[in-house]
CSV table of C-alpha atoms and ligand atoms in Angstrom, one decimal:
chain,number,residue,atom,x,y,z
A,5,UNK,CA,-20.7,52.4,8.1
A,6,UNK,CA,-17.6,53.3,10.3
A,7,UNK,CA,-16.3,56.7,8.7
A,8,UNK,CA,-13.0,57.9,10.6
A,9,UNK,CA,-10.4,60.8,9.6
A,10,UNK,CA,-6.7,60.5,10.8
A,11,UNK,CA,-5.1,64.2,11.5
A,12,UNK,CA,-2.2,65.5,12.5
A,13,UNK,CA,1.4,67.0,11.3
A,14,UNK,CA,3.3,65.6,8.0
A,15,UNK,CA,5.4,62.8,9.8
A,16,UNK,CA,2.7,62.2,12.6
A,17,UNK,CA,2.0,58.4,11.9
A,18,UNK,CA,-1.4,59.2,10.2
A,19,UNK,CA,-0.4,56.5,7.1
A,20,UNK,CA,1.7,54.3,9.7
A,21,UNK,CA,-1.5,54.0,11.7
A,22,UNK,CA,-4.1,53.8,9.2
A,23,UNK,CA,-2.8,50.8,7.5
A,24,UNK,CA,-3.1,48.7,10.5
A,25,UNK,CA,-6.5,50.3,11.6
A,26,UNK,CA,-8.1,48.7,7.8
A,27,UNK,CA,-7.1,45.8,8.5
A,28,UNK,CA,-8.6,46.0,12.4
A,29,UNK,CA,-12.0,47.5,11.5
A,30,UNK,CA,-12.3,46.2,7.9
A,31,UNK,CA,-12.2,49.7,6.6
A,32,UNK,CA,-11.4,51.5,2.9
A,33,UNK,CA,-7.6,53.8,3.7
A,34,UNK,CA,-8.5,56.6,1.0
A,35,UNK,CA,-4.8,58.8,1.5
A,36,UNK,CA,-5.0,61.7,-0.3
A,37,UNK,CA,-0.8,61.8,-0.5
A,38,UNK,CA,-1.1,58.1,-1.6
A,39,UNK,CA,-3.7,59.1,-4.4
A,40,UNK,CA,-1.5,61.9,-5.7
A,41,UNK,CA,2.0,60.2,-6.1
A,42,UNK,CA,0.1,57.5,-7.9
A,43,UNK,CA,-0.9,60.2,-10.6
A,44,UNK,CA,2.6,61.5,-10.2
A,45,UNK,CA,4.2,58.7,-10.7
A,46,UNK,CA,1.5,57.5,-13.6
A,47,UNK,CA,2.3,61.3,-15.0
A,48,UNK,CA,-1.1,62.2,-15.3
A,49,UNK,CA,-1.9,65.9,-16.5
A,50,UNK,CA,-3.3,66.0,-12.6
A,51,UNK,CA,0.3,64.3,-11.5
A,52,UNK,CA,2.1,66.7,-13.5
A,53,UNK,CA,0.3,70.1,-11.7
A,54,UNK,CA,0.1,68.3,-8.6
A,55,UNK,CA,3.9,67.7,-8.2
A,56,UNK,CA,4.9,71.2,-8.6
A,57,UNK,CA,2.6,71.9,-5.3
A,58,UNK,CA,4.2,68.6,-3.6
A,59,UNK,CA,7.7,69.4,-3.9
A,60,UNK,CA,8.0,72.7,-2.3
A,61,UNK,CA,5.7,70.6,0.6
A,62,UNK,CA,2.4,73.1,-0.3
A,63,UNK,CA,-1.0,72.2,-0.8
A,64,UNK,CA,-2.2,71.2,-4.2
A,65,UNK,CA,-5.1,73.3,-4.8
A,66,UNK,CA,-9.0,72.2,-2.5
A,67,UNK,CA,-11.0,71.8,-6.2
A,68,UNK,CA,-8.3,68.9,-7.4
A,69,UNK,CA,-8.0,67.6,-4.0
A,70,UNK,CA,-11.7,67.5,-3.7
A,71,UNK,CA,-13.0,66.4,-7.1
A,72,UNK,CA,-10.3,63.4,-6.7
A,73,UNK,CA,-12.4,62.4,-3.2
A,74,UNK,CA,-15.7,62.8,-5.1
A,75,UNK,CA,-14.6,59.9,-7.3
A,76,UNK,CA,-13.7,57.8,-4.8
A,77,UNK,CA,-16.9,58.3,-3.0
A,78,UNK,CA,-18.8,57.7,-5.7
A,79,UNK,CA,-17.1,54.7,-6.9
A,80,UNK,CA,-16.5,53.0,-3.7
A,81,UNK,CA,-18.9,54.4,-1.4
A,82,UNK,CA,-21.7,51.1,-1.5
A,83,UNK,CA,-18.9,48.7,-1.6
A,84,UNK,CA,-17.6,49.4,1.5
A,85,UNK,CA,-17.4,48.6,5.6
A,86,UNK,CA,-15.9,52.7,5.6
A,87,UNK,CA,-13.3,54.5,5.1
A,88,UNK,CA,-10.6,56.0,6.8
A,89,UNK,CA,-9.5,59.4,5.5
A,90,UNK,CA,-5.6,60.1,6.1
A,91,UNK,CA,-4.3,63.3,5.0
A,92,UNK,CA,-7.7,64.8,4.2
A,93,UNK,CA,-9.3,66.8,4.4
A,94,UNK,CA,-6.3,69.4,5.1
A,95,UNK,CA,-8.1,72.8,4.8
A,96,UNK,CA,-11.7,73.8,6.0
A,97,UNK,CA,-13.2,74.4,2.7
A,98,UNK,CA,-12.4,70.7,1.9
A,99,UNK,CA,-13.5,69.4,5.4
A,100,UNK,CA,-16.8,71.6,4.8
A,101,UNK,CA,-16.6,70.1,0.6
A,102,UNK,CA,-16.4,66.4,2.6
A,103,UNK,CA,-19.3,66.9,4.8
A,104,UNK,CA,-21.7,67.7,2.0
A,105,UNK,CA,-20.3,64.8,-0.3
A,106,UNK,CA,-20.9,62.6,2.8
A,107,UNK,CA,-24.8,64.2,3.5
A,108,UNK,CA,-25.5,63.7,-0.2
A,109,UNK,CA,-24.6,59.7,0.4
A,110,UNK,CA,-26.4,59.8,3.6
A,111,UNK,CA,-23.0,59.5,5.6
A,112,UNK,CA,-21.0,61.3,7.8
A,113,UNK,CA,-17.8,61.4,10.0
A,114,UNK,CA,-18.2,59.1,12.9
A,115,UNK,CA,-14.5,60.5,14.7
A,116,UNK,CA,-11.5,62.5,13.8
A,117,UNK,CA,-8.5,61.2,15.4
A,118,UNK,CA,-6.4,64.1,16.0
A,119,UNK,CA,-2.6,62.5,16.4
A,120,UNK,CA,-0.3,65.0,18.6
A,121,UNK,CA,3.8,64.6,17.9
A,122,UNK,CA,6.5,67.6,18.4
A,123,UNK,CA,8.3,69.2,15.8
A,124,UNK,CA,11.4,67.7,16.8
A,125,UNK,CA,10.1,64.4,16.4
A,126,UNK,CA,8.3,65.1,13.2
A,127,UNK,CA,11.7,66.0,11.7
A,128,UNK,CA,13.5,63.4,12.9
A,129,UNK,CA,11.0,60.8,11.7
A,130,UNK,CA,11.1,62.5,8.3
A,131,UNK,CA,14.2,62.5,7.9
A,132,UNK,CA,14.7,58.9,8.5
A,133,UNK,CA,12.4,58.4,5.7
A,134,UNK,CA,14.3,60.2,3.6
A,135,UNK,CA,16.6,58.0,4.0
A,136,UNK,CA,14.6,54.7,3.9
A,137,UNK,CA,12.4,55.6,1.4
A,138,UNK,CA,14.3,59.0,-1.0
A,139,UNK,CA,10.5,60.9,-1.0
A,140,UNK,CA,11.3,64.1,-2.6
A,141,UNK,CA,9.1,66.1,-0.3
A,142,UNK,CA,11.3,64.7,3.1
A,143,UNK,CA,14.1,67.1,2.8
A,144,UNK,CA,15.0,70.0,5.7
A,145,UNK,CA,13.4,72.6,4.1
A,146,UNK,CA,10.3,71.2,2.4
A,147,UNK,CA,9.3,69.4,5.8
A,148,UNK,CA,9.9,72.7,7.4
A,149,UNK,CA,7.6,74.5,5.4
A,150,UNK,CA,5.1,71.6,5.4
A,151,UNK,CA,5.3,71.7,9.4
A,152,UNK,CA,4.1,76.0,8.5
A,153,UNK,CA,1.9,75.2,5.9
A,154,UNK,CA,0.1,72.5,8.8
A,155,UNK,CA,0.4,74.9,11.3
A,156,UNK,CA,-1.4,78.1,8.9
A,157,UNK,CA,-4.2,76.0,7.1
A,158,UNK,CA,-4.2,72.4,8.3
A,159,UNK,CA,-4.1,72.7,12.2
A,160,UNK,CA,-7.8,74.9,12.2
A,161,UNK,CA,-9.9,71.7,10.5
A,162,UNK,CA,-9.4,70.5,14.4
A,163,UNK,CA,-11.6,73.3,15.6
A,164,UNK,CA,-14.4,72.6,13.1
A,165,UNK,CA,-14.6,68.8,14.0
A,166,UNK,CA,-14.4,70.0,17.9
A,167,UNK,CA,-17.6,72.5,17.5
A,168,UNK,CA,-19.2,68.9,15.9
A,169,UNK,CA,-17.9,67.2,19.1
A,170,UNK,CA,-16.1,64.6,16.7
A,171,UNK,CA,-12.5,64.9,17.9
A,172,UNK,CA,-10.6,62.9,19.8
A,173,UNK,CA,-6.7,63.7,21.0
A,174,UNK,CA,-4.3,61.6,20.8
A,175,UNK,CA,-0.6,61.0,21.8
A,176,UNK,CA,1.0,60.3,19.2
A,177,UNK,CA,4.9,59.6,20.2
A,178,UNK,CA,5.6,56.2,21.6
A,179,UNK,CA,5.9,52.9,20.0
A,180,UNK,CA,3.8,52.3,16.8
A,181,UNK,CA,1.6,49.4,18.8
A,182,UNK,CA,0.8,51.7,21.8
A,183,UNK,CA,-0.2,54.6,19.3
A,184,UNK,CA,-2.5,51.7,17.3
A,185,UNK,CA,-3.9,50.5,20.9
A,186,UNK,CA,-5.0,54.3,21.7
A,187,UNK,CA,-6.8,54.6,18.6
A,188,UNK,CA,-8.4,51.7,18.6
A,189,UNK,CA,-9.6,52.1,22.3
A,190,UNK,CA,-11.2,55.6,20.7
A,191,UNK,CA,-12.5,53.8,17.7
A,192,UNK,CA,-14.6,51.3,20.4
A,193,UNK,CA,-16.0,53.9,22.2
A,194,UNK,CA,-18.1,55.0,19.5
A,195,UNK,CA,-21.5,53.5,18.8
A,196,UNK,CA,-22.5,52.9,15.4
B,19,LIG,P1,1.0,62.9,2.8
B,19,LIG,O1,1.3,61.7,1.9
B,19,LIG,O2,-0.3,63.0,3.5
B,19,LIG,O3,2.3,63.0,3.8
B,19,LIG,P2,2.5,63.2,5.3
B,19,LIG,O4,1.7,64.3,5.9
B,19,LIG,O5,4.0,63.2,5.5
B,19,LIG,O6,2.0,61.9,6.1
B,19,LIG,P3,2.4,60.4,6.0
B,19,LIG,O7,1.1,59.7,6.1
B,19,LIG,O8,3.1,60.1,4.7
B,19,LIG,O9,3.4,60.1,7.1
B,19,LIG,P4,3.3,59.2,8.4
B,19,LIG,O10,2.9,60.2,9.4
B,19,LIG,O11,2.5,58.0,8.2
B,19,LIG,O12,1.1,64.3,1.9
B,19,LIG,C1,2.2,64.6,1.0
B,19,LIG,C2,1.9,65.9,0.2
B,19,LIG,O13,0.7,65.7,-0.6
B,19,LIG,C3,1.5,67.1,1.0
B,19,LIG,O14,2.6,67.8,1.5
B,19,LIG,C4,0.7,67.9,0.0
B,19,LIG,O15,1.6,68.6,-0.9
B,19,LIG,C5,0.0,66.8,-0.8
B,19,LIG,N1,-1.4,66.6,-0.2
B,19,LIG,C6,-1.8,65.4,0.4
B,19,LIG,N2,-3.1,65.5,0.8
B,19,LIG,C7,-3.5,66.8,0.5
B,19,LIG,C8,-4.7,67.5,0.6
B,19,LIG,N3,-5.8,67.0,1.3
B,19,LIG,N4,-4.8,68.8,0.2
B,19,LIG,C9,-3.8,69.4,-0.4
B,19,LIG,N5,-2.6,68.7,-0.6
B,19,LIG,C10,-2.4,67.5,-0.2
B,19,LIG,O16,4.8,58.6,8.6
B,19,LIG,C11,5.9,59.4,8.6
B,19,LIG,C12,7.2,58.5,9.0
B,19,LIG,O17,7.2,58.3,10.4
B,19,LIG,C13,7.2,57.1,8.4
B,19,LIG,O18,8.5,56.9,7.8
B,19,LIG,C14,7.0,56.2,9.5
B,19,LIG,O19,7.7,55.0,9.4
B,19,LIG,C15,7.4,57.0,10.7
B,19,LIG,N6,6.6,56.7,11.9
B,19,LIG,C16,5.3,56.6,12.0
B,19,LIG,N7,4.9,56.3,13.3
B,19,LIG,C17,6.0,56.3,14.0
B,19,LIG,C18,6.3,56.1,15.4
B,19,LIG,N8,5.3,55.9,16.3
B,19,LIG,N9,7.6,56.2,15.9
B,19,LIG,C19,8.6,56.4,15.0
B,19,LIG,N10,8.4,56.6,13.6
B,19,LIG,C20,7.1,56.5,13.2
């Protein structure tokens, strides 16, 4: 098993790159973002508490984000190559939640790929999306105050994969293919 988490800011590539890193390394992309429009869109009682969180770009509460994982892991977990986490965990109770789901399945977190991009980039990339794709959470002020709500509760799950000796920086502007090459040269320097 090959178990990898892509971090970094809203905007920083972390769905961009992991779609091309499953293909690569033959891995499951569990995206916790991805996971809650679906029950958004599907207007699930979930969807429906989740989107009031989503909209105003805060964090849906650690115990839905985390029980929605759980199922995953348990469904999927013996099926799999591994997974690539993207967007998750985003606080340290559910990176510490993660660890002990991954222990109980006698897994754990190979490498966290930590993907570095300015604000002004970050904005500018959101923006175009906005554009291209009309997400509700891509307007000026929701992405700033998903760019605070990274920087007050996101940006410390770094530190705890750093005392593990698990994270790996990354530069993150650039052209998608040189960002993909980077990672992957990290993702072969780990022996599994
Ligand atoms: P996410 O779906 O995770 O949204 P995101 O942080 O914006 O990342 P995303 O993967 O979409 O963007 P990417 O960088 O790939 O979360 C949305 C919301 O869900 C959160 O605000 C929160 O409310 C909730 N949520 C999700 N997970 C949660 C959790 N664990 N706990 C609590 N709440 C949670 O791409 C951005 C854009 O940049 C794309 O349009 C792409 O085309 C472009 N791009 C990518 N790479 C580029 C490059 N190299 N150059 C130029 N453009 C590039």
């Amino acid at each position: 098993m090959l178990n990898l988490i892509l971090f970094g800011p809203p905007g920083s590539g972390k769905g961009t790159q992991a779609a091309i890193l499953i293909e690569k390394y033959n891995l499951k992309h569990i995206s916790t973002g991805d996971l809650l429009r679906s029950e958004v869109a599907a207007e699930t009682e979930l969807g429906l508490e989740a989107k009031k969180f989503m909209d105003k770009g805060d964090l849906v509460p650690d115990e839905v984000v985390i029980g929605m994982i759980g199922n995953k892991l348990d469904t999927e977990a013996n099926k799999v190559n591994g997974f690539i986490f993207d967007g998750f965990p985003r606080t340290v109770a559910q990176a510490k939640a993660l660890d002990s789901m991954l222990t109980e399945k006698g897994l754990s977190i190979d490498k966290v790929l930590s993907l570095h991009v300015g604000d002004e980039e970050i904005v500018k990339r959101l923006l175009q999306r906005a554009i291209d794709q009309g997400r509700p959470d891509d307007t000026k002020e929701v992405i700033q105050n998903r760019l605070n709500v990274y920087k007050s509760s996101t940006a410390v799950v770094a530190d705890h994969y750093a005392d593990q000796l698990k994270l790996a920086d990354i530069q993150g502007e650039g052209s998608i293919e040189d960002i993909a090459s980077r990672l992957a040269e990290q993702i072969d320097s780990i022996s599994v």
